[in-house]
Amino acid sequence: MIADTFIRRPVTAIVIALVIVILGGICMFNLPINQYPNITPPGVSVSTNYTGADAQTVEQNVATPLEESINGVKGMEYISSNSTSTGALGVSVTFKVGTNVDIAALDVQNRVGIATPLLPSDVSRLGVTVRAKNTSMLMLVALYSPKGTHNITFLDNYNNIYLMDALLRVPGVGDITSRADNFSMRIWMDPEKMASYSIIPQDISAALNEQNVQVAA
């Protein structure tokens, strides 16, 4: 019946078609258009390290207080955590699509601050890092020396000093996970000599902390 109306009234059909074209042209300039629209839910990452603890200890003493405090933050969809045998903890908080990730990160930071007094002293001393980032990896970059003139230690140090800071300043980059190692010192203790001097590992650690002082000139 509607088709018969447009067939018998061609002027009406032309007018309606022109109106639809005009409205489409107006909407085309007013609707937001993004090259990369936000179709994935935003996420906030919480990470820390409990030195010397196993995965179960980290889960019970660090992950549980943080999850209980963060759970229920405004706009949150779900929360997940991962504890490793090296004492590292990563908590991923996923929010609803369209949530302002900066405000979400601030809300999570406030919840982490509430849970901080409940954490072990070693974790509180190292601190808990909160970053607005997605859990999925966007890009992987590998460094190598084409002619073999630089070893892995040089490339690791170059990456930590120059590349990471430059990439973190790129708009849209939430965080960078580097496999490069920083310069460090490893100490092997001799139990027999320690017993002869009546010292324990904490004494050696305290002596290292005392000597490891950086004073500005």
PDB file of N, CA, C and O in Angstrom, residues 101-155:
ATOM      1  N   VAL A 101      38.896   6.734  31.659  1.00  0.00           N
ATOM      2  CA  VAL A 101      39.940   5.920  32.268  1.00  0.00           C
ATOM      3  C   VAL A 101      40.765   6.714  33.267  1.00  0.00           C
ATOM      4  O   VAL A 101      41.284   6.138  34.246  1.00  0.00           O
ATOM      5  N   ASP A 102      40.900   8.021  33.076  1.00  0.00           N
ATOM      6  CA  ASP A 102      41.660   8.830  34.029  1.00  0.00           C
ATOM      7  C   ASP A 102      40.946   8.903  35.383  1.00  0.00           C
ATOM      8  O   ASP A 102      41.575   8.778  36.442  1.00  0.00           O
ATOM      9  N   ILE A 103      39.628   9.102  35.346  1.00  0.00           N
ATOM     10  CA  ILE A 103      38.858   9.133  36.591  1.00  0.00           C
ATOM     11  C   ILE A 103      38.845   7.748  37.236  1.00  0.00           C
ATOM     12  O   ILE A 103      38.935   7.615  38.466  1.00  0.00           O
ATOM     13  N   ALA A 104      38.748   6.711  36.407  1.00  0.00           N
ATOM     14  CA  ALA A 104      38.760   5.346  36.937  1.00  0.00           C
ATOM     15  C   ALA A 104      40.082   5.053  37.637  1.00  0.00           C
ATOM     16  O   ALA A 104      40.103   4.428  38.709  1.00  0.00           O
ATOM     17  N   ALA A 105      41.189   5.479  37.040  1.00  0.00           N
ATOM     18  CA  ALA A 105      42.500   5.260  37.663  1.00  0.00           C
ATOM     19  C   ALA A 105      42.604   6.007  38.992  1.00  0.00           C
ATOM     20  O   ALA A 105      43.183   5.498  39.958  1.00  0.00           O
ATOM     21  N   LEU A 106      42.029   7.209  39.050  1.00  0.00           N
ATOM     22  CA  LEU A 106      42.051   7.975  40.302  1.00  0.00           C
ATOM     23  C   LEU A 106      41.221   7.282  41.376  1.00  0.00           C
ATOM     24  O   LEU A 106      41.633   7.211  42.546  1.00  0.00           O
ATOM     25  N   ASP A 107      40.056   6.732  40.997  1.00  0.00           N
ATOM     26  CA  ASP A 107      39.234   6.005  41.964  1.00  0.00           C
ATOM     27  C   ASP A 107      39.951   4.770  42.479  1.00  0.00           C
ATOM     28  O   ASP A 107      39.910   4.466  43.682  1.00  0.00           O
ATOM     29  N   VAL A 108      40.615   4.043  41.586  1.00  0.00           N
ATOM     30  CA  VAL A 108      41.365   2.861  42.009  1.00  0.00           C
ATOM     31  C   VAL A 108      42.523   3.251  42.916  1.00  0.00           C
ATOM     32  O   VAL A 108      42.813   2.581  43.910  1.00  0.00           O
ATOM     33  N   GLN A 109      43.189   4.364  42.595  1.00  0.00           N
ATOM     34  CA  GLN A 109      44.294   4.835  43.424  1.00  0.00           C
ATOM     35  C   GLN A 109      43.824   5.143  44.842  1.00  0.00           C
ATOM     36  O   GLN A 109      44.508   4.833  45.831  1.00  0.00           O
ATOM     37  N   ASN A 110      42.635   5.746  44.953  1.00  0.00           N
ATOM     38  CA  ASN A 110      42.090   6.042  46.287  1.00  0.00           C
ATOM     39  C   ASN A 110      41.779   4.763  47.045  1.00  0.00           C
ATOM     40  O   ASN A 110      42.028   4.678  48.266  1.00  0.00           O
ATOM     41  N   ARG A 111      41.244   3.762  46.346  1.00  0.00           N
ATOM     42  CA  ARG A 111      40.951   2.492  47.009  1.00  0.00           C
ATOM     43  C   ARG A 111      42.244   1.796  47.434  1.00  0.00           C
ATOM     44  O   ARG A 111      42.298   1.175  48.507  1.00  0.00           O
ATOM     45  N   VAL A 112      43.284   1.871  46.617  1.00  0.00           N
ATOM     46  CA  VAL A 112      44.572   1.280  46.974  1.00  0.00           C
ATOM     47  C   VAL A 112      45.155   1.971  48.209  1.00  0.00           C
ATOM     48  O   VAL A 112      45.741   1.329  49.082  1.00  0.00           O
ATOM     49  N   GLY A 113      44.986   3.292  48.287  1.00  0.00           N
ATOM     50  CA  GLY A 113      45.462   4.026  49.455  1.00  0.00           C
ATOM     51  C   GLY A 113      44.790   3.571  50.741  1.00  0.00           C
ATOM     52  O   GLY A 113      45.411   3.555  51.807  1.00  0.00           O
ATOM     53  N   ILE A 114      43.519   3.185  50.648  1.00  0.00           N
ATOM     54  CA  ILE A 114      42.813   2.684  51.833  1.00  0.00           C
ATOM     55  C   ILE A 114      43.381   1.343  52.277  1.00  0.00           C
ATOM     56  O   ILE A 114      43.480   1.052  53.476  1.00  0.00           O
ATOM     57  N   ALA A 115      43.762   0.491  51.299  1.00  0.00           N
ATOM     58  CA  ALA A 115      44.266  -0.838  51.619  1.00  0.00           C
ATOM     59  C   ALA A 115      45.745  -0.853  51.970  1.00  0.00           C
ATOM     60  O   ALA A 115      46.239  -1.870  52.481  1.00  0.00           O
ATOM     61  N   THR A 116      46.472   0.217  51.723  1.00  0.00           N
ATOM     62  CA  THR A 116      47.923   0.233  51.954  1.00  0.00           C
ATOM     63  C   THR A 116      48.310  -0.096  53.394  1.00  0.00           C
ATOM     64  O   THR A 116      49.261  -0.856  53.621  1.00  0.00           O
ATOM     65  N   PRO A 117      47.620   0.435  54.426  1.00  0.00           N
ATOM     66  CA  PRO A 117      48.016   0.078  55.804  1.00  0.00           C
ATOM     67  C   PRO A 117      47.868  -1.401  56.123  1.00  0.00           C
ATOM     68  O   PRO A 117      48.470  -1.882  57.085  1.00  0.00           O
ATOM     69  N   LEU A 118      47.071  -2.138  55.344  1.00  0.00           N
ATOM     70  CA  LEU A 118      46.872  -3.567  55.591  1.00  0.00           C
ATOM     71  C   LEU A 118      47.933  -4.429  54.924  1.00  0.00           C
ATOM     72  O   LEU A 118      47.970  -5.638  55.164  1.00  0.00           O
ATOM     73  N   LEU A 119      48.758  -3.845  54.092  1.00  0.00           N
ATOM     74  CA  LEU A 119      49.764  -4.603  53.362  1.00  0.00           C
ATOM     75  C   LEU A 119      51.024  -4.799  54.201  1.00  0.00           C
ATOM     76  O   LEU A 119      51.288  -4.032  55.127  1.00  0.00           O
ATOM     77  N   PRO A 120      51.828  -5.816  53.888  1.00  0.00           N
ATOM     78  CA  PRO A 120      53.105  -6.011  54.597  1.00  0.00           C
ATOM     79  C   PRO A 120      54.011  -4.791  54.442  1.00  0.00           C
ATOM     80  O   PRO A 120      53.923  -4.043  53.466  1.00  0.00           O
ATOM     81  N   SER A 121      54.890  -4.600  55.400  1.00  0.00           N
ATOM     82  CA  SER A 121      55.749  -3.419  55.404  1.00  0.00           C
ATOM     83  C   SER A 121      56.663  -3.373  54.186  1.00  0.00           C
ATOM     84  O   SER A 121      56.923  -2.300  53.647  1.00  0.00           O
ATOM     85  N   ASP A 122      57.136  -4.537  53.723  1.00  0.00           N
ATOM     86  CA  ASP A 122      58.004  -4.556  52.546  1.00  0.00           C
ATOM     87  C   ASP A 122      57.260  -4.074  51.305  1.00  0.00           C
ATOM     88  O   ASP A 122      57.824  -3.368  50.461  1.00  0.00           O
ATOM     89  N   VAL A 123      55.996  -4.434  51.185  1.00  0.00           N
ATOM     90  CA  VAL A 123      55.201  -3.986  50.038  1.00  0.00           C
ATOM     91  C   VAL A 123      54.925  -2.495  50.142  1.00  0.00           C
ATOM     92  O   VAL A 123      55.011  -1.759  49.150  1.00  0.00           O
ATOM     93  N   SER A 124      54.590  -2.016  51.327  1.00  0.00           N
ATOM     94  CA  SER A 124      54.330  -0.586  51.510  1.00  0.00           C
ATOM     95  C   SER A 124      55.574   0.240  51.234  1.00  0.00           C
ATOM     96  O   SER A 124      55.500   1.348  50.694  1.00  0.00           O
ATOM     97  N   ARG A 125      56.742  -0.301  51.590  1.00  0.00           N
ATOM     98  CA  ARG A 125      57.991   0.430  51.356  1.00  0.00           C
ATOM     99  C   ARG A 125      58.291   0.534  49.865  1.00  0.00           C
ATOM    100  O   ARG A 125      58.721   1.583  49.386  1.00  0.00           O
ATOM    101  N   LEU A 126      58.060  -0.550  49.120  1.00  0.00           N
ATOM    102  CA  LEU A 126      58.298  -0.518  47.674  1.00  0.00           C
ATOM    103  C   LEU A 126      57.221   0.262  46.936  1.00  0.00           C
ATOM    104  O   LEU A 126      57.481   0.815  45.864  1.00  0.00           O
ATOM    105  N   GLY A 127      56.007   0.286  47.480  1.00  0.00           N
ATOM    106  CA  GLY A 127      54.927   1.041  46.863  1.00  0.00           C
ATOM    107  C   GLY A 127      54.086   0.186  45.929  1.00  0.00           C
ATOM    108  O   GLY A 127      54.509  -0.873  45.458  1.00  0.00           O
ATOM    109  N   VAL A 128      52.879   0.677  45.670  1.00  0.00           N
ATOM    110  CA  VAL A 128      51.942   0.024  44.759  1.00  0.00           C
ATOM    111  C   VAL A 128      51.710   0.958  43.573  1.00  0.00           C
ATOM    112  O   VAL A 128      51.352   2.125  43.762  1.00  0.00           O
ATOM    113  N   THR A 129      51.916   0.460  42.368  1.00  0.00           N
ATOM    114  CA  THR A 129      51.805   1.269  41.153  1.00  0.00           C
ATOM    115  C   THR A 129      50.434   1.078  40.527  1.00  0.00           C
ATOM    116  O   THR A 129      49.978  -0.049  40.345  1.00  0.00           O
ATOM    117  N   VAL A 130      49.786   2.194  40.198  1.00  0.00           N
ATOM    118  CA  VAL A 130      48.477   2.186  39.542  1.00  0.00           C
ATOM    119  C   VAL A 130      48.625   2.904  38.204  1.00  0.00           C
ATOM    120  O   VAL A 130      49.034   4.065  38.154  1.00  0.00           O
ATOM    121  N   ARG A 131      48.281   2.213  37.121  1.00  0.00           N
ATOM    122  CA  ARG A 131      48.389   2.785  35.783  1.00  0.00           C
ATOM    123  C   ARG A 131      47.106   2.529  35.006  1.00  0.00           C
ATOM    124  O   ARG A 131      46.493   1.466  35.133  1.00  0.00           O
ATOM    125  N   ALA A 132      46.722   3.513  34.198  1.00  0.00           N
ATOM    126  CA  ALA A 132      45.566   3.356  33.308  1.00  0.00           C
ATOM    127  C   ALA A 132      46.045   2.726  32.010  1.00  0.00           C
ATOM    128  O   ALA A 132      46.607   3.404  31.150  1.00  0.00           O
ATOM    129  N   LYS A 133      45.826   1.437  31.877  1.00  0.00           N
ATOM    130  CA  LYS A 133      46.286   0.748  30.674  1.00  0.00           C
ATOM    131  C   LYS A 133      45.413  -0.464  30.420  1.00  0.00           C
ATOM    132  O   LYS A 133      44.763  -0.988  31.326  1.00  0.00           O
ATOM    133  N   ASN A 134      45.414  -0.890  29.169  1.00  0.00           N
ATOM    134  CA  ASN A 134      44.688  -2.083  28.771  1.00  0.00           C
ATOM    135  C   ASN A 134      45.572  -3.302  28.975  1.00  0.00           C
ATOM    136  O   ASN A 134      46.789  -3.226  28.822  1.00  0.00           O
ATOM    137  N   THR A 135      44.946  -4.412  29.322  1.00  0.00           N
ATOM    138  CA  THR A 135      45.724  -5.617  29.603  1.00  0.00           C
ATOM    139  C   THR A 135      46.301  -6.251  28.343  1.00  0.00           C
ATOM    140  O   THR A 135      47.270  -7.003  28.422  1.00  0.00           O
ATOM    141  N   SER A 136      45.701  -5.985  27.192  1.00  0.00           N
ATOM    142  CA  SER A 136      46.195  -6.586  25.948  1.00  0.00           C
ATOM    143  C   SER A 136      47.409  -5.817  25.434  1.00  0.00           C
ATOM    144  O   SER A 136      47.513  -4.601  25.592  1.00  0.00           O
ATOM    145  N   MET A 137      48.331  -6.534  24.800  1.00  0.00           N
ATOM    146  CA  MET A 137      49.564  -5.933  24.278  1.00  0.00           C
ATOM    147  C   MET A 137      49.327  -5.411  22.867  1.00  0.00           C
ATOM    148  O   MET A 137      48.733  -6.085  22.026  1.00  0.00           O
ATOM    149  N   LEU A 138      49.762  -4.184  22.608  1.00  0.00           N
ATOM    150  CA  LEU A 138      49.559  -3.559  21.307  1.00  0.00           C
ATOM    151  C   LEU A 138      50.719  -3.820  20.357  1.00  0.00           C
ATOM    152  O   LEU A 138      50.522  -4.120  19.182  1.00  0.00           O
ATOM    153  N   MET A 139      51.939  -3.725  20.849  1.00  0.00           N
ATOM    154  CA  MET A 139      53.092  -3.839  19.967  1.00  0.00           C
ATOM    155  C   MET A 139      54.276  -4.419  20.733  1.00  0.00           C
ATOM    156  O   MET A 139      54.431  -4.176  21.932  1.00  0.00           O
ATOM    157  N   LEU A 140      55.091  -5.171  20.022  1.00  0.00           N
ATOM    158  CA  LEU A 140      56.304  -5.763  20.587  1.00  0.00           C
ATOM    159  C   LEU A 140      57.499  -5.294  19.783  1.00  0.00           C
ATOM    160  O   LEU A 140      57.516  -5.411  18.552  1.00  0.00           O
ATOM    161  N   VAL A 141      58.482  -4.733  20.463  1.00  0.00           N
ATOM    162  CA  VAL A 141      59.677  -4.190  19.816  1.00  0.00           C
ATOM    163  C   VAL A 141      60.898  -4.949  20.323  1.00  0.00           C
ATOM    164  O   VAL A 141      61.055  -5.151  21.532  1.00  0.00           O
ATOM    165  N   ALA A 142      61.745  -5.369  19.405  1.00  0.00           N
ATOM    166  CA  ALA A 142      62.968  -6.093  19.754  1.00  0.00           C
ATOM    167  C   ALA A 142      64.180  -5.293  19.301  1.00  0.00           C
ATOM    168  O   ALA A 142      64.200  -4.747  18.192  1.00  0.00           O
ATOM    169  N   LEU A 143      65.185  -5.197  20.148  1.00  0.00           N
ATOM    170  CA  LEU A 143      66.423  -4.497  19.832  1.00  0.00           C
ATOM    171  C   LEU A 143      67.533  -5.507  19.541  1.00  0.00           C
ATOM    172  O   LEU A 143      67.631  -6.533  20.214  1.00  0.00           O
ATOM    173  N   TYR A 144      68.348  -5.186  18.543  1.00  0.00           N
ATOM    174  CA  TYR A 144      69.493  -6.028  18.240  1.00  0.00           C
ATOM    175  C   TYR A 144      70.565  -5.181  17.555  1.00  0.00           C
ATOM    176  O   TYR A 144      70.290  -4.092  17.043  1.00  0.00           O
ATOM    177  N   SER A 145      71.763  -5.679  17.586  1.00  0.00           N
ATOM    178  CA  SER A 145      72.884  -4.998  16.948  1.00  0.00           C
ATOM    179  C   SER A 145      73.158  -5.673  15.606  1.00  0.00           C
ATOM    180  O   SER A 145      73.593  -6.833  15.571  1.00  0.00           O
ATOM    181  N   PRO A 146      72.869  -5.007  14.481  1.00  0.00           N
ATOM    182  CA  PRO A 146      73.016  -5.666  13.167  1.00  0.00           C
ATOM    183  C   PRO A 146      74.420  -6.188  12.910  1.00  0.00           C
ATOM    184  O   PRO A 146      74.588  -7.280  12.350  1.00  0.00           O
ATOM    185  N   LYS A 147      75.427  -5.440  13.334  1.00  0.00           N
ATOM    186  CA  LYS A 147      76.805  -5.860  13.077  1.00  0.00           C
ATOM    187  C   LYS A 147      77.449  -6.522  14.294  1.00  0.00           C
ATOM    188  O   LYS A 147      78.645  -6.822  14.266  1.00  0.00           O
ATOM    189  N   GLY A 148      76.677  -6.690  15.359  1.00  0.00           N
ATOM    190  CA  GLY A 148      77.220  -7.348  16.543  1.00  0.00           C
ATOM    191  C   GLY A 148      78.219  -6.510  17.308  1.00  0.00           C
ATOM    192  O   GLY A 148      79.035  -7.053  18.054  1.00  0.00           O
ATOM    193  N   THR A 149      78.145  -5.182  17.152  1.00  0.00           N
ATOM    194  CA  THR A 149      79.106  -4.314  17.828  1.00  0.00           C
ATOM    195  C   THR A 149      78.717  -4.025  19.275  1.00  0.00           C
ATOM    196  O   THR A 149      79.545  -3.522  20.044  1.00  0.00           O
ATOM    197  N   HIS A 150      77.467  -4.300  19.642  1.00  0.00           N
ATOM    198  CA  HIS A 150      76.998  -4.032  21.007  1.00  0.00           C
ATOM    199  C   HIS A 150      76.385  -5.308  21.586  1.00  0.00           C
ATOM    200  O   HIS A 150      75.649  -6.019  20.896  1.00  0.00           O
ATOM    201  N   ASN A 151      76.685  -5.555  22.837  1.00  0.00           N
ATOM    202  CA  ASN A 151      76.179  -6.757  23.486  1.00  0.00           C
ATOM    203  C   ASN A 151      74.805  -6.491  24.119  1.00  0.00           C
ATOM    204  O   ASN A 151      74.273  -5.381  24.076  1.00  0.00           O
ATOM    205  N   ILE A 152      74.258  -7.528  24.744  1.00  0.00           N
ATOM    206  CA  ILE A 152      72.917  -7.426  25.327  1.00  0.00           C
ATOM    207  C   ILE A 152      72.893  -6.426  26.480  1.00  0.00           C
ATOM    208  O   ILE A 152      71.926  -5.677  26.656  1.00  0.00           O
ATOM    209  N   THR A 153      73.950  -6.394  27.273  1.00  0.00           N
ATOM    210  CA  THR A 153      73.997  -5.466  28.410  1.00  0.00           C
ATOM    211  C   THR A 153      73.909  -4.025  27.941  1.00  0.00           C
ATOM    212  O   THR A 153      73.184  -3.205  28.523  1.00  0.00           O
ATOM    213  N   PHE A 154      74.619  -3.684  26.864  1.00  0.00           N
ATOM    214  CA  PHE A 154      74.576  -2.322  26.323  1.00  0.00           C
ATOM    215  C   PHE A 154      73.174  -1.998  25.811  1.00  0.00           C
ATOM    216  O   PHE A 154      72.642  -0.915  26.061  1.00  0.00           O
ATOM    217  N   LEU A 155      72.560  -2.944  25.080  1.00  0.00           N
ATOM    218  CA  LEU A 155      71.232  -2.701  24.523  1.00  0.00           C
ATOM    219  C   LEU A 155      70.182  -2.560  25.627  1.00  0.00           C
ATOM    220  O   LEU A 155      69.282  -1.724  25.537  1.00  0.00           O
TER     221      LEU A 155
END
